[in-house]
Amino acid sequence: MQDLSPQQNDQTGIDEAIVSGILSARIRPGTRLGESEVASLFSVSRTRVREAMMRLEQRGIVKVSPRRGWFVVEPSAEEAMMVYAARRVIEAGLLRSMEELTTSGRETLHAHLAEERLAIAAGDRQRLTCLMGDFHIRIAELSGNTILVEILRDLTARTILISLLYQSDFHAMQSHLGHCRIVAAMEEGDFLKAAALSVDHLDEVETGLDLTRRPDPLADLRHSLSLPPQTAAASSNAPRKAKPEINRGE
């Protein structure tokens, strides 16, 4: 199990702890979420845990594997493209519907951009992963539409799982500058421009994904043993079992 801090002992506390762990990049794709372990952490029954997992499954955050248990999803390349397509529609529509950026809203976004710059300077990739996703949730919160906030929070969690699986290079400054351009357009009161910039930004991030990569099932163990990441070449050069020759009468 990776970091799960039991902040609440109710069912929604389990849901939100897991989603928050993903948003902060502490819980990785494919992480097993054992019912007994989670029940112990939150001091609840396994039935309560199972109910929470079923809700998360409906939200596309976890999946169940027969006889193995619950796991954080590992989005496929096709699912990754659908997630980004959904985000473009939602985020652009959200920005187009906004009419003004309040003083408090401006302060919130500038404070967030300052945190991004500090994390970039510190080279804190985990913190940056969290902040880059959180920026989009902050904008949704400014709209005051709690339904959109919930939807975008889940989509952002899935985006972070996608980036952990498929992002070959991490261009933090490039993403930060994209955020800055969106905020600048919002400050100008040009929300149509901000919407267009948000689509450009998401296009740019999606383009940076290598959707031909396959998840490495030994990634966590490889990291624990301080071994270099698996490469496509290494995978293709791995020894394979010889297949017996079959005489087809040719």
Short mmCIF file of C-alpha atoms in Angstrom, two decimals:
data_model
loop_
_atom_site.label_atom_id
_atom_site.label_comp_id
_atom_site.label_asym_id
_atom_site.label_seq_id
_atom_site.Cartn_x
_atom_site.Cartn_y
_atom_site.Cartn_z
CA MET A 1 0.00 0.00 0.00
CA GLN A 2 1.14 3.52 -0.76
CA ASP A 3 0.33 6.55 1.40
CA LEU A 4 -3.27 6.63 2.52
CA SER A 5 -3.94 8.90 5.47
CA PRO A 6 -7.26 8.17 7.21
CA GLN A 7 -8.49 11.73 7.74
CA GLN A 8 -12.12 10.69 8.17
CA ASN A 9 -13.75 7.43 9.16
CA ASP A 10 -16.76 7.67 6.88
CA GLN A 11 -17.22 6.19 3.44
CA THR A 12 -16.62 9.42 1.53
CA GLY A 13 -13.37 9.77 3.48
CA ILE A 14 -12.11 6.58 1.85
CA ASP A 15 -13.15 7.79 -1.61
CA GLU A 16 -11.55 11.18 -1.21
CA ALA A 17 -8.36 9.87 0.40
CA ILE A 18 -7.76 7.64 -2.61
CA VAL A 19 -8.57 10.36 -5.15
CA SER A 20 -6.39 12.85 -3.25
CA GLY A 21 -3.55 10.33 -3.20
CA ILE A 22 -3.80 10.02 -6.98
CA LEU A 23 -4.01 13.79 -7.49
CA SER A 24 -0.82 14.22 -5.44
CA ALA A 25 0.88 11.42 -7.45
CA ARG A 26 1.40 9.35 -4.27
CA ILE A 27 -0.81 6.53 -5.50
CA ARG A 28 0.30 5.15 -8.84
CA PRO A 29 -1.53 3.33 -11.63
CA GLY A 30 -2.00 -0.35 -10.83
CA THR A 31 -1.68 0.09 -7.06
CA ARG A 32 -3.52 -2.70 -5.22
CA LEU A 33 -6.05 -1.46 -2.69
CA GLY A 34 -6.61 -4.39 -0.38
CA GLU A 35 -9.98 -4.36 1.36
CA SER A 36 -8.54 -5.58 4.66
CA GLU A 37 -5.73 -3.02 4.63
CA VAL A 38 -8.01 -0.10 3.80
CA ALA A 39 -10.57 -1.26 6.37
CA SER A 40 -7.85 -1.33 9.02
CA LEU A 41 -6.58 2.14 8.09
CA PHE A 42 -10.04 3.68 8.33
CA SER A 43 -11.35 1.53 11.17
CA VAL A 44 -14.35 0.40 9.16
CA SER A 45 -15.72 -2.93 7.94
CA ARG A 46 -14.69 -4.48 4.64
CA THR A 47 -18.29 -3.98 3.52
CA ARG A 48 -17.86 -0.21 3.89
CA VAL A 49 -14.59 -0.39 1.95
CA ARG A 50 -16.23 -2.44 -0.81
CA GLU A 51 -19.01 0.13 -1.12
CA ALA A 52 -16.41 2.92 -1.46
CA MET A 53 -14.51 0.94 -4.10
CA MET A 54 -17.69 0.34 -6.07
CA ARG A 55 -18.34 4.08 -6.13
CA LEU A 56 -14.77 4.71 -7.30
CA GLU A 57 -15.20 2.05 -9.97
CA GLN A 58 -18.23 3.93 -11.31
CA ARG A 59 -16.08 7.07 -11.42
CA GLY A 60 -13.41 5.26 -13.47
CA ILE A 61 -10.77 5.45 -10.71
CA VAL A 62 -10.42 1.80 -9.69
CA LYS A 63 -11.27 -1.60 -11.11
CA VAL A 64 -11.78 -5.04 -9.62
CA SER A 65 -9.87 -8.10 -10.74
CA PRO A 66 -11.48 -11.50 -9.98
CA ARG A 67 -9.76 -13.29 -7.10
CA ARG A 68 -7.15 -10.53 -6.89
CA GLY A 69 -9.03 -7.52 -5.54
CA TRP A 70 -9.22 -3.80 -6.25
CA PHE A 71 -6.61 -1.87 -8.22
CA VAL A 72 -6.14 1.73 -9.34
CA VAL A 73 -6.86 1.81 -13.07
CA GLU A 74 -4.14 1.81 -15.72
CA PRO A 75 -5.82 3.77 -18.55
CA SER A 76 -5.30 2.44 -22.06
CA ALA A 77 -4.11 4.68 -24.91
CA GLU A 78 -7.68 4.86 -26.21
CA GLU A 79 -9.00 5.82 -22.77
CA ALA A 80 -6.28 8.48 -22.50
CA MET A 81 -7.45 10.11 -25.73
CA MET A 82 -11.07 10.05 -24.54
CA VAL A 83 -10.12 11.65 -21.21
CA TYR A 84 -8.34 14.51 -22.97
CA ALA A 85 -11.25 14.93 -25.40
CA ALA A 86 -13.65 15.18 -22.45
CA ARG A 87 -11.44 17.70 -20.69
CA ARG A 88 -11.25 19.93 -23.78
CA VAL A 89 -15.03 20.06 -24.00
CA ILE A 90 -15.58 20.68 -20.29
CA GLU A 91 -12.78 23.16 -19.62
CA ALA A 92 -13.33 25.23 -22.74
CA GLY A 93 -17.08 25.32 -22.07
CA LEU A 94 -16.46 26.30 -18.46
CA LEU A 95 -14.22 29.21 -19.40
CA ARG A 96 -16.60 30.42 -22.12
CA SER A 97 -19.40 30.52 -19.54
CA MET A 98 -17.44 32.74 -17.14
CA GLU A 99 -18.02 36.48 -17.18
CA GLU A 100 -15.45 37.91 -14.79
CA LEU A 101 -12.43 37.09 -12.69
CA THR A 102 -12.92 38.45 -9.19
CA THR A 103 -10.12 39.93 -7.12
CA SER A 104 -10.09 36.89 -4.85
CA GLY A 105 -10.10 34.62 -7.90
CA ARG A 106 -7.12 36.48 -9.36
CA GLU A 107 -5.24 36.19 -6.07
CA THR A 108 -6.00 32.44 -5.90
CA LEU A 109 -4.67 31.81 -9.40
CA HIS A 110 -1.56 33.97 -8.93
CA ALA A 111 -0.79 32.23 -5.64
CA HIS A 112 -1.08 28.91 -7.45
CA LEU A 113 1.23 30.05 -10.26
CA ALA A 114 3.76 31.16 -7.64
CA GLU A 115 3.64 27.66 -6.11
CA GLU A 116 4.29 26.18 -9.54
CA ARG A 117 7.37 28.38 -9.97
CA LEU A 118 8.71 27.37 -6.55
CA ALA A 119 8.23 23.69 -7.34
CA ILE A 120 9.96 24.12 -10.72
CA ALA A 121 12.91 25.84 -9.05
CA ALA A 122 13.12 23.03 -6.48
CA GLY A 123 12.86 20.34 -9.15
CA ASP A 124 10.05 18.71 -7.15
CA ARG A 125 8.39 16.59 -9.84
CA GLN A 126 5.80 14.97 -7.56
CA ARG A 127 4.70 18.36 -6.26
CA LEU A 128 4.61 19.71 -9.81
CA THR A 129 2.45 16.84 -10.99
CA CYS A 130 -0.03 17.70 -8.26
CA LEU A 131 0.06 21.44 -8.97
CA MET A 132 -0.27 21.08 -12.73
CA GLY A 133 -3.49 19.14 -12.31
CA ASP A 134 -4.73 21.27 -9.44
CA PHE A 135 -4.58 24.45 -11.56
CA HIS A 136 -7.52 23.28 -13.66
CA ILE A 137 -9.54 22.34 -10.57
CA ARG A 138 -8.90 25.84 -9.13
CA ILE A 139 -10.46 27.41 -12.24
CA ALA A 140 -13.49 25.11 -11.95
CA GLU A 141 -13.88 26.12 -8.29
CA LEU A 142 -14.00 29.78 -9.33
CA SER A 143 -17.09 29.01 -11.39
CA GLY A 144 -18.96 27.99 -8.25
CA ASN A 145 -20.39 24.94 -10.04
CA THR A 146 -19.74 22.05 -7.64
CA ILE A 147 -20.90 19.44 -10.18
CA LEU A 148 -18.27 20.60 -12.67
CA VAL A 149 -15.64 20.64 -9.91
CA GLU A 150 -16.39 17.00 -9.06
CA ILE A 151 -16.31 15.93 -12.72
CA LEU A 152 -13.07 17.78 -13.43
CA ARG A 153 -11.47 16.47 -10.24
CA ASP A 154 -12.08 12.89 -11.38
CA LEU A 155 -10.89 13.62 -14.92
CA THR A 156 -7.76 15.29 -13.54
CA ALA A 157 -7.05 12.24 -11.36
CA ARG A 158 -7.32 10.04 -14.44
CA THR A 159 -5.07 12.47 -16.35
CA ILE A 160 -2.38 12.15 -13.68
CA LEU A 161 -2.54 8.35 -13.95
CA ILE A 162 -2.20 8.74 -17.73
CA SER A 163 0.83 11.00 -17.39
CA LEU A 164 2.51 8.55 -15.00
CA LEU A 165 2.07 5.81 -17.58
CA TYR A 166 2.71 7.58 -20.87
CA GLN A 167 4.56 10.85 -20.32
CA SER A 168 8.05 10.36 -21.73
CA ASP A 169 9.36 13.84 -20.90
CA PHE A 170 8.17 16.24 -18.23
CA HIS A 171 8.07 19.81 -19.55
CA ALA A 172 7.09 21.65 -16.38
CA MET A 173 7.99 25.14 -17.59
CA GLN A 174 6.06 24.63 -20.82
CA SER A 175 2.92 23.68 -18.87
CA HIS A 176 3.45 26.54 -16.43
CA LEU A 177 3.66 29.08 -19.24
CA GLY A 178 0.46 27.64 -20.69
CA HIS A 179 -1.23 28.25 -17.36
CA CYS A 180 0.12 31.80 -17.26
CA ARG A 181 -1.35 32.55 -20.69
CA ILE A 182 -4.77 31.27 -19.61
CA VAL A 183 -4.73 33.43 -16.46
CA ALA A 184 -3.61 36.49 -18.44
CA ALA A 185 -6.57 36.07 -20.83
CA MET A 186 -8.94 35.71 -17.86
CA GLU A 187 -7.56 38.90 -16.32
CA GLU A 188 -8.21 40.69 -19.62
CA GLY A 189 -11.81 39.52 -19.42
CA ASP A 190 -11.38 37.61 -22.68
CA PHE A 191 -12.80 34.24 -21.69
CA LEU A 192 -13.19 33.10 -25.29
CA LYS A 193 -9.44 33.52 -25.67
CA ALA A 194 -8.87 31.75 -22.35
CA ALA A 195 -11.02 28.85 -23.58
CA ALA A 196 -9.03 28.60 -26.83
CA LEU A 197 -5.78 28.71 -24.86
CA SER A 198 -6.99 25.93 -22.56
CA VAL A 199 -7.65 23.72 -25.59
CA ASP A 200 -4.20 24.55 -27.00
CA HIS A 201 -2.66 23.72 -23.62
CA LEU A 202 -4.40 20.34 -23.38
CA ASP A 203 -3.46 19.57 -26.99
CA GLU A 204 0.16 20.34 -26.14
CA VAL A 205 0.14 18.11 -23.08
CA GLU A 206 -1.53 15.24 -24.94
CA THR A 207 0.96 15.55 -27.78
CA GLY A 208 3.74 15.03 -25.23
CA LEU A 209 2.39 11.58 -24.34
CA ASP A 210 3.89 8.46 -25.85
CA LEU A 211 0.73 6.40 -26.23
CA THR A 212 2.70 3.56 -27.84
CA ARG A 213 4.33 2.78 -24.50
CA ARG A 214 3.10 -0.21 -22.56
CA PRO A 215 2.93 -0.08 -18.76
CA ASP A 216 5.89 -1.80 -17.12
CA PRO A 217 4.42 -4.36 -14.65
CA LEU A 218 7.73 -4.32 -12.74
CA ALA A 219 7.98 -0.52 -12.49
CA ASP A 220 7.57 -0.30 -8.70
CA LEU A 221 10.07 -3.10 -8.02
CA ARG A 222 12.45 -1.63 -10.61
CA HIS A 223 12.28 1.74 -8.81
CA SER A 224 12.76 0.11 -5.39
CA LEU A 225 15.90 -1.63 -6.66
CA SER A 226 17.20 1.61 -8.24
CA LEU A 227 17.25 0.00 -11.67
CA PRO A 228 16.91 2.11 -14.84
CA PRO A 229 13.44 2.39 -16.41
CA GLN A 230 12.50 -0.20 -18.99
CA THR A 231 13.01 0.98 -22.55
CA ALA A 232 11.31 -0.19 -25.71
CA ALA A 233 14.64 -1.53 -26.97
CA ALA A 234 15.27 -3.42 -23.75
CA SER A 235 11.80 -4.90 -23.92
CA SER A 236 12.20 -6.02 -27.52
CA ASN A 237 15.64 -7.49 -26.81
CA ALA A 238 14.45 -9.47 -23.81
CA PRO A 239 15.03 -13.22 -24.18
CA ARG A 240 12.02 -15.11 -25.42
CA LYS A 241 11.17 -18.75 -25.11
CA ALA A 242 11.82 -20.65 -28.32
CA LYS A 243 8.65 -21.81 -29.96
CA PRO A 244 8.59 -25.43 -31.10
CA GLU A 245 8.68 -25.82 -34.85
CA ILE A 246 5.49 -27.11 -36.39
CA ASN A 247 5.61 -29.04 -39.60
CA ARG A 248 2.67 -27.80 -41.64
CA GLY A 249 3.64 -29.82 -44.67
CA GLU A 250 4.86 -26.77 -46.59
#
